[in-house]
PDB file of C-alpha atoms and ligand atoms in Angstrom:
ATOM      1  CA  MET A 194       0.000   0.000   0.000  1.00 97.00           C
ATOM      2  CA  LYS A 195       1.130   3.492  -0.764  1.00 98.00           C
ATOM      3  CA  VAL A 196       0.525   6.235   1.780  1.00 98.00           C
ATOM      4  CA  THR A 197       0.716   9.904   0.818  1.00 98.00           C
ATOM      5  CA  TYR A 198       0.850  12.524   3.543  1.00 98.00           C
ATOM      6  CA  LEU A 199      -1.177  15.523   2.356  1.00 98.00           C
ATOM      7  CA  SER A 200      -1.028  17.833   5.351  1.00 97.00           C
ATOM      8  CA  HIS A 201      -2.052  17.910   9.022  1.00 97.00           C
ATOM      9  CA  SER A 202      -4.313  14.824   9.430  1.00 98.00           C
ATOM     10  CA  GLY A 203      -4.899  14.286   5.716  1.00 98.00           C
ATOM     11  CA  PHE A 204      -3.652  11.099   4.066  1.00 98.00           C
ATOM     12  CA  LEU A 205      -4.330   9.286   0.814  1.00 98.00           C
ATOM     13  CA  LEU A 206      -3.922   5.495   0.836  1.00 98.00           C
ATOM     14  CA  GLU A 207      -3.621   3.545  -2.377  1.00 98.00           C
ATOM     15  CA  LEU A 208      -4.384  -0.170  -2.244  1.00 98.00           C
ATOM     16  CA  GLU A 209      -4.675  -2.649  -5.135  1.00 97.00           C
ATOM     17  CA  GLU A 210      -8.249  -1.726  -6.017  1.00 96.00           C
ATOM     18  CA  THR A 211      -9.156   0.994  -3.597  1.00 97.00           C
ATOM     19  CA  LEU A 212      -8.222   4.556  -2.693  1.00 98.00           C
ATOM     20  CA  LEU A 213      -8.900   5.828   0.818  1.00 98.00           C
ATOM     21  CA  LEU A 214      -8.718   9.534   1.581  1.00 98.00           C
ATOM     22  CA  PHE A 215      -8.843  10.649   5.211  1.00 98.00           C
ATOM     23  CA  ASP A 216      -9.503  14.112   6.692  1.00 98.00           C
ATOM     24  CA  TYR A 217      -8.438  16.219   3.727  1.00 98.00           C
ATOM     25  CA  TYR A 218      -7.837  19.788   4.857  1.00 95.00           C
ATOM     26  CA  LYS A 219      -5.132  21.286   2.631  1.00 96.00           C
ATOM     27  CA  GLY A 220      -2.256  20.341   0.366  1.00 93.00           C
ATOM     28  CA  ASP A 221      -2.235  18.825  -3.111  1.00 93.00           C
ATOM     29  CA  ILE A 222      -4.160  15.657  -3.745  1.00 95.00           C
ATOM     30  CA  PRO A 223      -2.055  13.697  -6.267  1.00 94.00           C
ATOM     31  CA  ALA A 224      -3.527  12.450  -9.554  1.00 93.00           C
ATOM     32  CA  LEU A 225      -5.846   9.571  -8.746  1.00 96.00           C
ATOM     33  CA  PRO A 226      -5.050   6.371 -10.657  1.00 96.00           C
ATOM     34  CA  ASP A 227      -7.738   4.976 -12.966  1.00 95.00           C
ATOM     35  CA  GLY A 228      -9.633   1.801 -12.158  1.00 95.00           C
ATOM     36  CA  LYS A 229      -9.617   2.244  -8.398  1.00 97.00           C
ATOM     37  CA  ARG A 230     -12.631   3.254  -6.400  1.00 96.00           C
ATOM     38  CA  LEU A 231     -12.301   6.216  -4.050  1.00 97.00           C
ATOM     39  CA  PHE A 232     -13.647   6.290  -0.500  1.00 98.00           C
ATOM     40  CA  VAL A 233     -13.447   9.629   1.292  1.00 98.00           C
ATOM     41  CA  PHE A 234     -13.554   9.718   5.093  1.00 98.00           C
ATOM     42  CA  VAL A 235     -14.155  12.756   7.295  1.00 98.00           C
ATOM     43  CA  SER A 236     -13.778  12.231  11.051  1.00 97.00           C
ATOM     44  CA  HIS A 237     -15.543  15.439  12.110  1.00 97.00           C
ATOM     45  CA  ARG A 238     -16.601  18.846  10.930  1.00 96.00           C
ATOM     46  CA  HIS A 239     -13.758  21.027  12.240  1.00 96.00           C
ATOM     47  CA  HIS A 240     -12.091  22.994   9.463  1.00 95.00           C
ATOM     48  CA  ASP A 241      -8.732  21.245   9.923  1.00 96.00           C
ATOM     49  CA  HIS A 242     -10.393  17.884   9.102  1.00 97.00           C
ATOM     50  CA  PHE A 243     -13.165  18.756   6.669  1.00 97.00           C
ATOM     51  CA  ASN A 244     -12.632  20.665   3.437  1.00 97.00           C
ATOM     52  CA  PRO A 245     -15.703  20.684   1.148  1.00 96.00           C
ATOM     53  CA  ALA A 246     -13.272  20.538  -1.799  1.00 97.00           C
ATOM     54  CA  ILE A 247     -13.453  16.754  -1.306  1.00 98.00           C
ATOM     55  CA  PHE A 248     -16.797  16.785  -3.106  1.00 97.00           C
ATOM     56  CA  GLU A 249     -15.098  17.948  -6.304  1.00 97.00           C
ATOM     57  CA  LEU A 250     -13.281  14.598  -6.498  1.00 97.00           C
ATOM     58  CA  ALA A 251     -16.518  12.973  -7.666  1.00 97.00           C
ATOM     59  CA  GLY A 252     -15.997  14.926 -10.893  1.00 96.00           C
ATOM     60  CA  GLN A 253     -12.958  12.700 -11.556  1.00 95.00           C
ATOM     61  CA  LYS A 254     -14.364   9.571  -9.954  1.00 97.00           C
ATOM     62  CA  PRO A 255     -18.147   9.559 -10.213  1.00 96.00           C
ATOM     63  CA  ASP A 256     -18.601   6.490  -7.993  1.00 95.00           C
ATOM     64  CA  THR A 257     -16.748   8.057  -5.047  1.00 97.00           C
ATOM     65  CA  LYS A 258     -18.285   7.132  -1.711  1.00 97.00           C
ATOM     66  CA  TYR A 259     -18.262   9.711   1.089  1.00 98.00           C
ATOM     67  CA  ILE A 260     -18.147   8.407   4.646  1.00 97.00           C
ATOM     68  CA  LEU A 261     -18.738  11.224   7.075  1.00 98.00           C
ATOM     69  CA  SER A 262     -19.023  11.205  10.826  1.00 97.00           C
ATOM     70  CA  GLY A 263     -22.533  11.885  12.100  1.00 94.00           C
ATOM     71  CA  ASP A 264     -21.730  15.421  13.298  1.00 94.00           C
ATOM     72  CA  ILE A 265     -21.620  16.596   9.663  1.00 95.00           C
ATOM     73  CA  TRP A 266     -25.033  17.433   8.247  1.00 94.00           C
ATOM     74  CA  LEU A 267     -25.958  15.672   5.021  1.00 94.00           C
ATOM     75  CA  LYS A 268     -26.706  19.051   3.461  1.00 94.00           C
ATOM     76  CA  ARG A 269     -22.980  19.851   3.597  1.00 95.00           C
ATOM     77  CA  ALA A 270     -22.704  17.431   0.644  1.00 95.00           C
ATOM     78  CA  PRO A 271     -23.912  18.739  -2.728  1.00 96.00           C
ATOM     79  CA  ALA A 272     -27.438  17.495  -3.547  1.00 96.00           C
ATOM     80  CA  HIS A 273     -26.254  15.285  -6.421  1.00 96.00           C
ATOM     81  CA  LEU A 274     -23.797  13.451  -4.116  1.00 97.00           C
ATOM     82  CA  GLN A 275     -26.053  12.869  -1.141  1.00 97.00           C
ATOM     83  CA  GLU A 276     -27.064   9.409  -2.312  1.00 97.00           C
ATOM     84  CA  GLN A 277     -23.443   8.296  -2.262  1.00 97.00           C
ATOM     85  CA  THR A 278     -22.794   9.891   1.107  1.00 97.00           C
ATOM     86  CA  VAL A 279     -23.206   8.015   4.368  1.00 97.00           C
ATOM     87  CA  ARG A 280     -23.071   9.518   7.849  1.00 97.00           C
ATOM     88  CA  LEU A 281     -21.903   7.170  10.575  1.00 97.00           C
ATOM     89  CA  LYS A 282     -22.747   7.476  14.254  1.00 96.00           C
ATOM     90  CA  ARG A 283     -20.053   6.815  16.821  1.00 95.00           C
ATOM     91  CA  GLY A 284     -19.547   3.305  18.086  1.00 95.00           C
ATOM     92  CA  ILE A 285     -21.036   1.369  15.187  1.00 96.00           C
ATOM     93  CA  ARG A 286     -19.952  -1.109  12.533  1.00 97.00           C
ATOM     94  CA  TRP A 287     -20.832  -0.489   8.881  1.00 97.00           C
ATOM     95  CA  GLU A 288     -20.162  -2.822   6.011  1.00 96.00           C
ATOM     96  CA  GLN A 289     -20.516  -2.180   2.294  1.00 91.00           C
ATOM     97  CA  ASP A 290     -18.602  -2.508  -0.972  1.00 81.00           C
ATOM     98  CA  ASN A 291     -15.999  -4.886   0.569  1.00 88.00           C
ATOM     99  CA  LEU A 292     -15.240  -2.303   3.208  1.00 96.00           C
ATOM    100  CA  ILE A 293     -15.771  -2.726   6.936  1.00 98.00           C
ATOM    101  CA  VAL A 294     -15.775   0.456   8.983  1.00 98.00           C
ATOM    102  CA  GLU A 295     -15.989   0.677  12.750  1.00 98.00           C
ATOM    103  CA  THR A 296     -16.373   4.057  14.392  1.00 98.00           C
ATOM    104  CA  LEU A 297     -14.915   4.817  17.804  1.00 98.00           C
ATOM    105  CA  LYS A 298     -16.180   7.638  19.989  1.00 97.00           C
ATOM    106  CA  SER A 299     -13.907  10.650  20.015  1.00 96.00           C
ATOM    107  CA  THR A 300     -12.726  12.878  22.848  1.00 97.00           C
ATOM    108  CA  ASP A 301     -13.377  15.729  20.393  1.00 94.00           C
ATOM    109  CA  LYS A 302     -16.180  15.985  17.849  1.00 94.00           C
ATOM    110  CA  GLY A 303     -17.083  13.088  15.556  1.00 95.00           C
ATOM    111  CA  ALA A 304     -15.408   9.722  15.413  1.00 97.00           C
ATOM    112  CA  ALA A 305     -12.248   7.717  14.791  1.00 98.00           C
ATOM    113  CA  PHE A 306     -12.287   5.151  11.978  1.00 98.00           C
ATOM    114  CA  LEU A 307     -11.103   1.554  12.018  1.00 98.00           C
ATOM    115  CA  VAL A 308     -11.267   0.351   8.418  1.00 98.00           C
ATOM    116  CA  GLU A 309     -10.726  -3.036   6.839  1.00 98.00           C
ATOM    117  CA  ALA A 310     -10.109  -2.986   3.112  1.00 98.00           C
ATOM    118  CA  GLU A 311      -8.506  -5.653   0.931  1.00 97.00           C
ATOM    119  CA  GLY A 312      -7.255  -7.482   4.015  1.00 97.00           C
ATOM    120  CA  LYS A 313      -5.571  -4.379   5.436  1.00 98.00           C
ATOM    121  CA  THR A 314      -6.516  -2.857   8.743  1.00 98.00           C
ATOM    122  CA  ILE A 315      -6.249   0.902   8.945  1.00 98.00           C
ATOM    123  CA  TYR A 316      -6.917   3.148  11.909  1.00 98.00           C
ATOM    124  CA  HIS A 317      -7.395   6.901  11.567  1.00 98.00           C
ATOM    125  CA  ALA A 318      -7.895   8.569  14.943  1.00 98.00           C
ATOM    126  CA  GLY A 319      -9.446  11.832  13.769  1.00 98.00           C
ATOM    127  CA  ASP A 320      -9.188  13.886  16.938  1.00 97.00           C
ATOM    128  CA  LEU A 321      -9.533  10.954  19.330  1.00 98.00           C
ATOM    129  CA  ASN A 322      -6.598  11.762  21.552  1.00 98.00           C
ATOM    130  CA  ASP A 323      -5.618  12.303  25.172  1.00 98.00           C
ATOM    131  CA  TRP A 324      -6.091  16.063  25.073  1.00 98.00           C
ATOM    132  CA  ARG A 325      -4.598  16.932  28.448  1.00 98.00           C
ATOM    133  CA  TRP A 326      -3.355  20.507  28.830  1.00 97.00           C
ATOM    134  CA  ASP A 327      -1.278  22.141  31.574  1.00 96.00           C
ATOM    135  CA  GLU A 328      -3.772  25.043  31.655  1.00 97.00           C
ATOM    136  CA  GLU A 329      -6.688  22.779  32.533  1.00 97.00           C
ATOM    137  CA  SER A 330      -7.564  21.705  36.077  1.00 97.00           C
ATOM    138  CA  GLU A 331      -6.406  18.398  37.459  1.00 97.00           C
ATOM    139  CA  GLU A 332     -10.004  17.183  37.494  1.00 98.00           C
ATOM    140  CA  TRP A 333     -10.578  18.138  33.835  1.00 98.00           C
ATOM    141  CA  ASN A 334      -7.404  16.323  32.808  1.00 98.00           C
ATOM    142  CA  ARG A 335      -8.302  13.284  34.900  1.00 98.00           C
ATOM    143  CA  GLN A 336     -11.656  13.039  33.134  1.00 98.00           C
ATOM    144  CA  MET A 337     -10.033  13.517  29.738  1.00 98.00           C
ATOM    145  CA  ALA A 338      -7.600  10.652  30.350  1.00 98.00           C
ATOM    146  CA  GLU A 339     -10.414   8.425  31.582  1.00 98.00           C
ATOM    147  CA  LYS A 340     -12.568   9.114  28.509  1.00 98.00           C
ATOM    148  CA  PHE A 341      -9.655   8.622  26.135  1.00 98.00           C
ATOM    149  CA  HIS A 342      -8.708   5.280  27.661  1.00 98.00           C
ATOM    150  CA  LYS A 343     -12.327   4.128  27.473  1.00 98.00           C
ATOM    151  CA  PHE A 344     -12.964   5.256  23.893  1.00 98.00           C
ATOM    152  CA  ILE A 345      -9.765   3.748  22.480  1.00 98.00           C
ATOM    153  CA  GLU A 346     -10.251   0.437  24.296  1.00 98.00           C
ATOM    154  CA  PRO A 347     -11.638  -1.343  21.155  1.00 97.00           C
ATOM    155  CA  LEU A 348      -8.084  -1.173  19.753  1.00 98.00           C
ATOM    156  CA  ARG A 349      -6.571  -3.256  22.546  1.00 98.00           C
ATOM    157  CA  GLY A 350      -4.617  -6.161  21.047  1.00 98.00           C
ATOM    158  CA  LYS A 351      -5.572  -5.175  17.488  1.00 98.00           C
ATOM    159  CA  GLU A 352      -3.190  -5.899  14.657  1.00 98.00           C
ATOM    160  CA  ILE A 353      -3.146  -2.758  12.513  1.00 98.00           C
ATOM    161  CA  ASP A 354      -1.253  -2.236   9.277  1.00 98.00           C
ATOM    162  CA  ALA A 355      -1.275   1.553   9.250  1.00 98.00           C
ATOM    163  CA  ALA A 356      -2.322   3.813  12.119  1.00 98.00           C
ATOM    164  CA  PHE A 357      -2.687   7.588  11.996  1.00 98.00           C
ATOM    165  CA  ILE A 358      -2.279   9.075  15.456  1.00 98.00           C
ATOM    166  CA  PRO A 359      -2.250  12.701  16.710  1.00 98.00           C
ATOM    167  CA  LEU A 360       1.069  14.050  17.936  1.00 98.00           C
ATOM    168  CA  ASP A 361       0.320  17.686  18.651  1.00 98.00           C
ATOM    169  CA  PRO A 362       3.157  20.032  19.626  1.00 98.00           C
ATOM    170  CA  ARG A 363       0.678  22.517  21.165  1.00 97.00           C
ATOM    171  CA  GLN A 364       0.192  20.085  24.048  1.00 97.00           C
ATOM    172  CA  GLU A 365       3.759  20.750  25.145  1.00 96.00           C
ATOM    173  CA  GLY A 366       4.753  18.236  27.846  1.00 96.00           C
ATOM    174  CA  ASN A 367       1.520  16.273  27.319  1.00 97.00           C
ATOM    175  CA  TYR A 368       2.116  15.749  23.586  1.00 98.00           C
ATOM    176  CA  THR A 369       3.142  12.125  23.967  1.00 97.00           C
ATOM    177  CA  LEU A 370       0.326  10.778  26.167  1.00 98.00           C
ATOM    178  CA  GLY A 371      -2.100   9.698  23.433  1.00 98.00           C
ATOM    179  CA  MET A 372       0.603   8.247  21.194  1.00 98.00           C
ATOM    180  CA  ASP A 373       2.241   6.289  24.010  1.00 98.00           C
ATOM    181  CA  TYR A 374      -1.047   4.826  25.188  1.00 98.00           C
ATOM    182  CA  PHE A 375      -1.946   3.758  21.653  1.00 98.00           C
ATOM    183  CA  LEU A 376       1.458   2.071  21.250  1.00 98.00           C
ATOM    184  CA  ASP A 377       0.920   0.262  24.551  1.00 97.00           C
ATOM    185  CA  ILE A 378      -2.456  -1.253  23.729  1.00 98.00           C
ATOM    186  CA  ALA A 379      -2.371  -1.860  19.964  1.00 98.00           C
ATOM    187  CA  ASN A 380       0.044  -3.489  17.605  1.00 98.00           C
ATOM    188  CA  ALA A 381       0.638  -1.363  14.520  1.00 98.00           C
ATOM    189  CA  GLU A 382       3.145  -2.092  11.791  1.00 98.00           C
ATOM    190  CA  LYS A 383       3.426   1.584  10.855  1.00 98.00           C
ATOM    191  CA  VAL A 384       2.324   4.608  12.861  1.00 98.00           C
ATOM    192  CA  TYR A 385       1.994   7.920  11.046  1.00 98.00           C
ATOM    193  CA  PRO A 386       1.998  10.906  13.416  1.00 98.00           C
ATOM    194  CA  MET A 387      -0.484  13.628  12.455  1.00 98.00           C
ATOM    195  CA  HIS A 388      -2.168  16.829  13.647  1.00 98.00           C
ATOM    196  CA  MET A 389       1.297  18.386  13.882  1.00 98.00           C
ATOM    197  CA  TRP A 390       0.342  21.862  12.587  1.00 97.00           C
ATOM    198  CA  ASP A 391       3.275  21.721  10.110  1.00 96.00           C
ATOM    199  CA  ASP A 392       5.774  21.296  12.953  1.00 97.00           C
ATOM    200  CA  TYR A 393       7.498  18.034  12.060  1.00 98.00           C
ATOM    201  CA  SER A 394      10.121  18.501  14.782  1.00 98.00           C
ATOM    202  CA  VAL A 395       7.583  16.987  17.171  1.00 98.00           C
ATOM    203  CA  ILE A 396       8.415  13.581  15.627  1.00 98.00           C
ATOM    204  CA  ASP A 397      12.121  14.104  16.291  1.00 98.00           C
ATOM    205  CA  ARG A 398      11.257  15.108  19.817  1.00 98.00           C
ATOM    206  CA  TRP A 399       9.271  11.896  20.326  1.00 98.00           C
ATOM    207  CA  LEU A 400      12.100   9.801  18.874  1.00 98.00           C
ATOM    208  CA  SER A 401      14.722  11.484  21.040  1.00 98.00           C
ATOM    209  CA  GLU A 402      12.593  11.012  24.164  1.00 98.00           C
ATOM    210  CA  HIS A 403      11.745   7.360  23.431  1.00 98.00           C
ATOM    211  CA  LYS A 404      15.116   5.875  22.518  1.00 97.00           C
ATOM    212  CA  ASN A 405      14.293   2.415  23.914  1.00 96.00           C
ATOM    213  CA  HIS A 406      10.558   2.371  23.337  1.00 96.00           C
ATOM    214  CA  PRO A 407       9.393  -0.941  21.778  1.00 95.00           C
ATOM    215  CA  GLY A 408       7.076   0.960  19.414  1.00 95.00           C
ATOM    216  CA  ARG A 409       9.868   3.163  18.120  1.00 96.00           C
ATOM    217  CA  GLY A 410      10.450   1.187  14.940  1.00 97.00           C
ATOM    218  CA  SER A 411       6.863   1.667  13.818  1.00 98.00           C
ATOM    219  CA  ILE A 412       6.955   5.478  13.869  1.00 98.00           C
ATOM    220  CA  VAL A 413       7.072   7.016  10.410  1.00 98.00           C
ATOM    221  CA  LYS A 414       9.188  10.122  10.156  1.00 98.00           C
ATOM    222  CA  ILE A 415       7.158  12.556   8.047  1.00 98.00           C
ATOM    223  CA  THR A 416       9.056  15.620   6.865  1.00 97.00           C
ATOM    224  CA  TYR A 417       6.964  17.430   4.239  1.00 98.00           C
ATOM    225  CA  PRO A 418       3.468  17.540   2.691  1.00 97.00           C
ATOM    226  CA  GLY A 419       3.202  15.287  -0.341  1.00 97.00           C
ATOM    227  CA  GLU A 420       5.730  12.784   1.014  1.00 98.00           C
ATOM    228  CA  THR A 421       4.924   9.187   0.093  1.00 98.00           C
ATOM    229  CA  PHE A 422       5.602   5.950   1.916  1.00 98.00           C
ATOM    230  CA  GLU A 423       5.375   2.350   0.701  1.00 98.00           C
ATOM    231  CA  GLN A 424       4.497  -0.390   3.116  1.00 96.00           C
TER     232      GLN A 424
HETATM  233 ZN1  LIG B 530      -8.189  18.820  14.711  1.00 92.15          ZN
END
């Protein structure tokens, strides 16, 4: 599978017969190869995860399927695409077109996606993360951690081919909590950090602070928008 980092939390995945686009916000979407069906996922409605430009892709690929989290109104999709748009509630399993999608509750708006396609298991967290902040009260942070651990529990012991996990430099000292917990409970071949706000040094920081971490080898070092990875 080929993974293209678009920007922020946006990634395009190319499988044998399928293209999966997640949380497109900005950056160039590369030319889409012929003969592969496109599935577009949006984890929630915040502007850094949802760019209505995604609906223009149906001009190139008329059978594109749009899989939106339930917090996005159907009317956000153009009328002529609403029939090929599905809105998924949190915490459900949806199966169609050889695709299995499970949605996890998020600690922010919307959902995280666990997708099975062509025998590959892909996890895109959206904004499901341990959003603890130094500025918040101890109680607020305690509740955040509790919710995060509960919502991400379905991933415990899961074998995942490619995982897309927030690593947000704005969290300062707390930036590593969500990533480290994910690495503890799940088993991912490759982990693509995201939600970095163009600050890729946060990956170097993680690597330098986790020299002996068993999950270290799975972390993909992203350095620029448009970068591609084969796995
Ligand atoms: Zn976000």
